[in-house]
Amino acid sequence: MAEAMAVSAVDERPSGPGTAGAATVVDDLLDLPRSERRQALEDLVVAEFKIVLLMEDDDELPLDESYFDLGLTSLTITDLKQSLESMIGHELSASLLFNSPTVGQLMDHICDELLPGLFRPASASGPASGSAPADGPASAAATGPADPTADDLVDEALKNLYQG
């Protein structure tokens, strides 16, 4: 069950349920110049992958290689998903991790879709140029359909499997 999380337009900090652990990471990123935030977050995400893969700190983790080619399994990806969610204070779609299985693609998703206010100026964090205004049909689609999607069903199945 996803809980809504608001981002203050004033300070860009996530607020709401489930943000306590992520507040420190987000605060640390906000303390950096915008141009350095992505690299700092990438360093944290790569460190999490290295821990799961039992890699040394000085080992190179290829950002464009599939998780499965790196040696991750569906169970380790699920554990990693939970760790990353705690870090960033947002839920990650299980299907995202399985359908876009590279660290680079994950970083793009986090920066562009989950935490755009941290990485783009406030005027750039709205709808993409040429898309519908915030009060148009695109905003209704962004809040999610009433019927569960395949992503929702996969997420729910994984939650039931690992919590039950």
PDB file of C-alpha atoms in Angstrom:
ATOM      1  CA  MET A   1       0.000   0.000   0.000  1.00  0.00           C
ATOM      2  CA  ALA A   2       1.721   3.199  -1.144  1.00  0.00           C
ATOM      3  CA  GLU A   3       1.365   6.226   1.093  1.00  0.00           C
ATOM      4  CA  ALA A   4       1.390   9.676  -0.445  1.00  0.00           C
ATOM      5  CA  MET A   5       4.408  11.804   0.243  1.00  0.00           C
ATOM      6  CA  ALA A   6       4.409  15.535  -0.317  1.00  0.00           C
ATOM      7  CA  VAL A   7       7.454  17.550  -1.233  1.00  0.00           C
ATOM      8  CA  SER A   8       7.535  21.068   0.077  1.00  0.00           C
ATOM      9  CA  ALA A   9       8.001  23.593  -2.705  1.00  0.00           C
ATOM     10  CA  VAL A  10       9.966  25.741  -0.275  1.00  0.00           C
ATOM     11  CA  ASP A  11      12.700  23.351   0.798  1.00  0.00           C
ATOM     12  CA  GLU A  12      12.107  20.282  -1.426  1.00  0.00           C
ATOM     13  CA  ARG A  13      12.169  17.928   1.564  1.00  0.00           C
ATOM     14  CA  PRO A  14       9.835  14.929   1.461  1.00  0.00           C
ATOM     15  CA  SER A  15       7.290  14.906   4.256  1.00  0.00           C
ATOM     16  CA  GLY A  16       4.699  12.469   5.436  1.00  0.00           C
ATOM     17  CA  PRO A  17       4.653   8.851   6.590  1.00  0.00           C
ATOM     18  CA  GLY A  18       7.759   6.789   6.032  1.00  0.00           C
ATOM     19  CA  THR A  19      10.229   9.660   5.600  1.00  0.00           C
ATOM     20  CA  ALA A  20      12.084   9.511   8.925  1.00  0.00           C
ATOM     21  CA  GLY A  21      14.979   7.352   7.672  1.00  0.00           C
ATOM     22  CA  ALA A  22      15.207   9.174   4.376  1.00  0.00           C
ATOM     23  CA  ALA A  23      15.238  12.625   5.938  1.00  0.00           C
ATOM     24  CA  THR A  24      18.965  12.425   6.642  1.00  0.00           C
ATOM     25  CA  VAL A  25      19.830  11.347   3.082  1.00  0.00           C
ATOM     26  CA  VAL A  26      17.581  14.009   1.570  1.00  0.00           C
ATOM     27  CA  ASP A  27      18.901  16.637   3.989  1.00  0.00           C
ATOM     28  CA  ASP A  28      22.463  15.680   3.103  1.00  0.00           C
ATOM     29  CA  LEU A  29      21.667  15.993  -0.598  1.00  0.00           C
ATOM     30  CA  LEU A  30      19.972  19.360  -0.075  1.00  0.00           C
ATOM     31  CA  ASP A  31      23.112  20.615   1.646  1.00  0.00           C
ATOM     32  CA  LEU A  32      25.036  20.036  -1.599  1.00  0.00           C
ATOM     33  CA  PRO A  33      24.971  22.218  -4.692  1.00  0.00           C
ATOM     34  CA  ARG A  34      22.355  20.926  -7.140  1.00  0.00           C
ATOM     35  CA  SER A  35      25.128  20.000  -9.594  1.00  0.00           C
ATOM     36  CA  GLU A  36      26.662  17.554  -7.081  1.00  0.00           C
ATOM     37  CA  ARG A  37      23.486  15.867  -5.801  1.00  0.00           C
ATOM     38  CA  ARG A  38      23.117  13.178  -8.463  1.00  0.00           C
ATOM     39  CA  GLN A  39      26.695  11.976  -7.996  1.00  0.00           C
ATOM     40  CA  ALA A  40      26.252  11.899  -4.225  1.00  0.00           C
ATOM     41  CA  LEU A  41      23.046   9.865  -4.515  1.00  0.00           C
ATOM     42  CA  GLU A  42      24.652   7.594  -7.100  1.00  0.00           C
ATOM     43  CA  ASP A  43      27.526   6.958  -4.694  1.00  0.00           C
ATOM     44  CA  LEU A  44      25.021   5.894  -2.010  1.00  0.00           C
ATOM     45  CA  VAL A  45      23.055   3.654  -4.396  1.00  0.00           C
ATOM     46  CA  VAL A  46      26.241   2.058  -5.747  1.00  0.00           C
ATOM     47  CA  ALA A  47      27.419   1.447  -2.177  1.00  0.00           C
ATOM     48  CA  GLU A  48      24.167  -0.436  -1.457  1.00  0.00           C
ATOM     49  CA  PHE A  49      24.643  -2.578  -4.568  1.00  0.00           C
ATOM     50  CA  LYS A  50      28.257  -3.295  -3.580  1.00  0.00           C
ATOM     51  CA  ILE A  51      27.187  -4.424  -0.124  1.00  0.00           C
ATOM     52  CA  VAL A  52      24.653  -6.871  -1.572  1.00  0.00           C
ATOM     53  CA  LEU A  53      27.159  -8.090  -4.172  1.00  0.00           C
ATOM     54  CA  LEU A  54      29.879  -8.483  -1.496  1.00  0.00           C
ATOM     55  CA  MET A  55      32.158  -6.126  -3.453  1.00  0.00           C
ATOM     56  CA  GLU A  56      35.021  -4.125  -1.983  1.00  0.00           C
ATOM     57  CA  ASP A  57      34.732  -0.327  -1.828  1.00  0.00           C
ATOM     58  CA  ASP A  58      37.369   0.105  -4.535  1.00  0.00           C
ATOM     59  CA  ASP A  59      35.726  -2.417  -6.922  1.00  0.00           C
ATOM     60  CA  GLU A  60      34.131  -0.866 -10.007  1.00  0.00           C
ATOM     61  CA  LEU A  61      30.382  -1.439 -10.371  1.00  0.00           C
ATOM     62  CA  PRO A  62      29.297  -1.095 -14.010  1.00  0.00           C
ATOM     63  CA  LEU A  63      26.222   1.147 -14.182  1.00  0.00           C
ATOM     64  CA  ASP A  64      25.077  -0.247 -17.533  1.00  0.00           C
ATOM     65  CA  GLU A  65      25.247  -3.956 -16.749  1.00  0.00           C
ATOM     66  CA  SER A  66      22.140  -5.943 -15.834  1.00  0.00           C
ATOM     67  CA  TYR A  67      21.657  -6.760 -12.155  1.00  0.00           C
ATOM     68  CA  PHE A  68      21.359 -10.399 -13.111  1.00  0.00           C
ATOM     69  CA  ASP A  69      24.661 -10.310 -15.020  1.00  0.00           C
ATOM     70  CA  LEU A  70      26.231  -8.814 -11.895  1.00  0.00           C
ATOM     71  CA  GLY A  71      25.027 -11.821  -9.902  1.00  0.00           C
ATOM     72  CA  LEU A  72      21.895 -10.564  -8.194  1.00  0.00           C
ATOM     73  CA  THR A  73      18.887 -12.834  -7.794  1.00  0.00           C
ATOM     74  CA  SER A  74      15.231 -11.883  -7.439  1.00  0.00           C
ATOM     75  CA  LEU A  75      15.546 -12.303  -3.664  1.00  0.00           C
ATOM     76  CA  THR A  76      18.611 -10.064  -3.389  1.00  0.00           C
ATOM     77  CA  ILE A  77      16.951  -7.490  -5.650  1.00  0.00           C
ATOM     78  CA  THR A  78      13.920  -7.491  -3.342  1.00  0.00           C
ATOM     79  CA  ASP A  79      16.169  -6.958  -0.308  1.00  0.00           C
ATOM     80  CA  LEU A  80      18.013  -4.198  -2.152  1.00  0.00           C
ATOM     81  CA  LYS A  81      14.681  -2.612  -3.116  1.00  0.00           C
ATOM     82  CA  GLN A  82      13.691  -2.352   0.551  1.00  0.00           C
ATOM     83  CA  SER A  83      17.043  -0.860   1.491  1.00  0.00           C
ATOM     84  CA  LEU A  84      16.873   1.743  -1.293  1.00  0.00           C
ATOM     85  CA  GLU A  85      13.280   2.628  -0.375  1.00  0.00           C
ATOM     86  CA  SER A  86      14.372   3.296   3.200  1.00  0.00           C
ATOM     87  CA  MET A  87      17.238   5.416   1.923  1.00  0.00           C
ATOM     88  CA  ILE A  88      15.237   7.647  -0.415  1.00  0.00           C
ATOM     89  CA  GLY A  89      11.862   7.603   1.351  1.00  0.00           C
ATOM     90  CA  HIS A  90       9.922   6.459  -1.724  1.00  0.00           C
ATOM     91  CA  GLU A  91       8.618   3.116  -2.897  1.00  0.00           C
ATOM     92  CA  LEU A  92      10.316   1.604  -5.914  1.00  0.00           C
ATOM     93  CA  SER A  93       8.238  -0.471  -8.264  1.00  0.00           C
ATOM     94  CA  ALA A  94       9.352  -4.096  -8.267  1.00  0.00           C
ATOM     95  CA  SER A  95       8.714  -4.257 -11.987  1.00  0.00           C
ATOM     96  CA  LEU A  96      10.990  -1.235 -12.483  1.00  0.00           C
ATOM     97  CA  LEU A  97      13.820  -3.176 -10.909  1.00  0.00           C
ATOM     98  CA  PHE A  98      13.118  -6.227 -13.029  1.00  0.00           C
ATOM     99  CA  ASN A  99      12.284  -4.458 -16.307  1.00  0.00           C
ATOM    100  CA  SER A 100      15.064  -1.843 -16.199  1.00  0.00           C
ATOM    101  CA  PRO A 101      17.770  -3.846 -14.533  1.00  0.00           C
ATOM    102  CA  THR A 102      20.786  -1.533 -14.513  1.00  0.00           C
ATOM    103  CA  VAL A 103      22.022   0.881 -11.877  1.00  0.00           C
ATOM    104  CA  GLY A 104      22.110   3.665 -14.482  1.00  0.00           C
ATOM    105  CA  GLN A 105      18.449   3.175 -15.398  1.00  0.00           C
ATOM    106  CA  LEU A 106      17.509   3.009 -11.719  1.00  0.00           C
ATOM    107  CA  MET A 107      19.357   6.286 -11.074  1.00  0.00           C
ATOM    108  CA  ASP A 108      17.558   7.934 -13.997  1.00  0.00           C
ATOM    109  CA  HIS A 109      14.208   6.820 -12.563  1.00  0.00           C
ATOM    110  CA  ILE A 110      14.999   8.017  -9.047  1.00  0.00           C
ATOM    111  CA  CYS A 111      16.297  11.397 -10.235  1.00  0.00           C
ATOM    112  CA  ASP A 112      13.719  12.062 -12.953  1.00  0.00           C
ATOM    113  CA  GLU A 113      10.584  10.472 -11.482  1.00  0.00           C
ATOM    114  CA  LEU A 114      10.869  10.039  -7.707  1.00  0.00           C
ATOM    115  CA  LEU A 115      12.969  13.006  -6.559  1.00  0.00           C
ATOM    116  CA  PRO A 116      12.956  15.513  -9.419  1.00  0.00           C
ATOM    117  CA  GLY A 117      12.879  18.502  -7.057  1.00  0.00           C
ATOM    118  CA  LEU A 118      16.325  17.578  -5.762  1.00  0.00           C
ATOM    119  CA  PHE A 119      17.923  17.525  -9.169  1.00  0.00           C
ATOM    120  CA  ARG A 120      16.084  20.088 -11.299  1.00  0.00           C
ATOM    121  CA  PRO A 121      15.241  23.710 -10.612  1.00  0.00           C
ATOM    122  CA  ALA A 122      11.673  24.180  -9.343  1.00  0.00           C
ATOM    123  CA  SER A 123      10.486  25.473 -12.725  1.00  0.00           C
ATOM    124  CA  ALA A 124      11.854  22.335 -14.420  1.00  0.00           C
ATOM    125  CA  SER A 125      10.276  19.852 -11.990  1.00  0.00           C
ATOM    126  CA  GLY A 126       6.782  20.329 -13.424  1.00  0.00           C
ATOM    127  CA  PRO A 127       5.414  18.601 -16.527  1.00  0.00           C
ATOM    128  CA  ALA A 128       7.816  18.221 -19.392  1.00  0.00           C
ATOM    129  CA  SER A 129       7.735  20.851 -22.083  1.00  0.00           C
ATOM    130  CA  GLY A 130       4.892  20.210 -24.487  1.00  0.00           C
ATOM    131  CA  SER A 131       2.899  18.048 -22.102  1.00  0.00           C
ATOM    132  CA  ALA A 132      -0.500  18.796 -20.660  1.00  0.00           C
ATOM    133  CA  PRO A 133      -0.805  21.349 -17.848  1.00  0.00           C
ATOM    134  CA  ALA A 134      -0.928  20.073 -14.274  1.00  0.00           C
ATOM    135  CA  ASP A 135      -4.706  20.311 -14.176  1.00  0.00           C
ATOM    136  CA  GLY A 136      -5.178  18.432 -17.461  1.00  0.00           C
ATOM    137  CA  PRO A 137      -5.612  14.725 -18.235  1.00  0.00           C
ATOM    138  CA  ALA A 138      -1.921  13.973 -17.718  1.00  0.00           C
ATOM    139  CA  SER A 139      -2.155  14.845 -14.026  1.00  0.00           C
ATOM    140  CA  ALA A 140      -5.042  12.427 -13.568  1.00  0.00           C
ATOM    141  CA  ALA A 141      -2.992   9.679 -15.175  1.00  0.00           C
ATOM    142  CA  ALA A 142      -0.012  10.532 -12.969  1.00  0.00           C
ATOM    143  CA  THR A 143      -2.000   9.900  -9.809  1.00  0.00           C
ATOM    144  CA  GLY A 144      -2.648   6.360 -10.967  1.00  0.00           C
ATOM    145  CA  PRO A 145      -5.621   4.506 -12.354  1.00  0.00           C
ATOM    146  CA  ALA A 146      -8.418   3.253 -10.153  1.00  0.00           C
ATOM    147  CA  ASP A 147      -7.775  -0.309 -11.332  1.00  0.00           C
ATOM    148  CA  PRO A 148      -4.523  -1.962 -10.236  1.00  0.00           C
ATOM    149  CA  THR A 149      -1.785  -2.086 -12.838  1.00  0.00           C
ATOM    150  CA  ALA A 150       0.608  -4.965 -13.428  1.00  0.00           C
ATOM    151  CA  ASP A 151       3.195  -3.059 -11.340  1.00  0.00           C
ATOM    152  CA  ASP A 152       0.733  -2.798  -8.455  1.00  0.00           C
ATOM    153  CA  LEU A 153      -0.067  -6.506  -8.652  1.00  0.00           C
ATOM    154  CA  VAL A 154       3.613  -7.515  -8.717  1.00  0.00           C
ATOM    155  CA  ASP A 155       4.394  -5.186  -5.800  1.00  0.00           C
ATOM    156  CA  GLU A 156       1.484  -6.577  -3.785  1.00  0.00           C
ATOM    157  CA  ALA A 157       2.478 -10.184  -4.546  1.00  0.00           C
ATOM    158  CA  LEU A 158       6.064  -9.528  -3.435  1.00  0.00           C
ATOM    159  CA  LYS A 159       4.908  -7.827  -0.246  1.00  0.00           C
ATOM    160  CA  ASN A 160       2.622 -10.757   0.576  1.00  0.00           C
ATOM    161  CA  LEU A 161       5.354 -13.266  -0.194  1.00  0.00           C
ATOM    162  CA  TYR A 162       8.002 -11.647   2.007  1.00  0.00           C
ATOM    163  CA  GLN A 163       5.793 -10.390   4.808  1.00  0.00           C
ATOM    164  CA  GLY A 164       3.675 -13.511   5.189  1.00  0.00           C
TER     165      GLY A 164
END
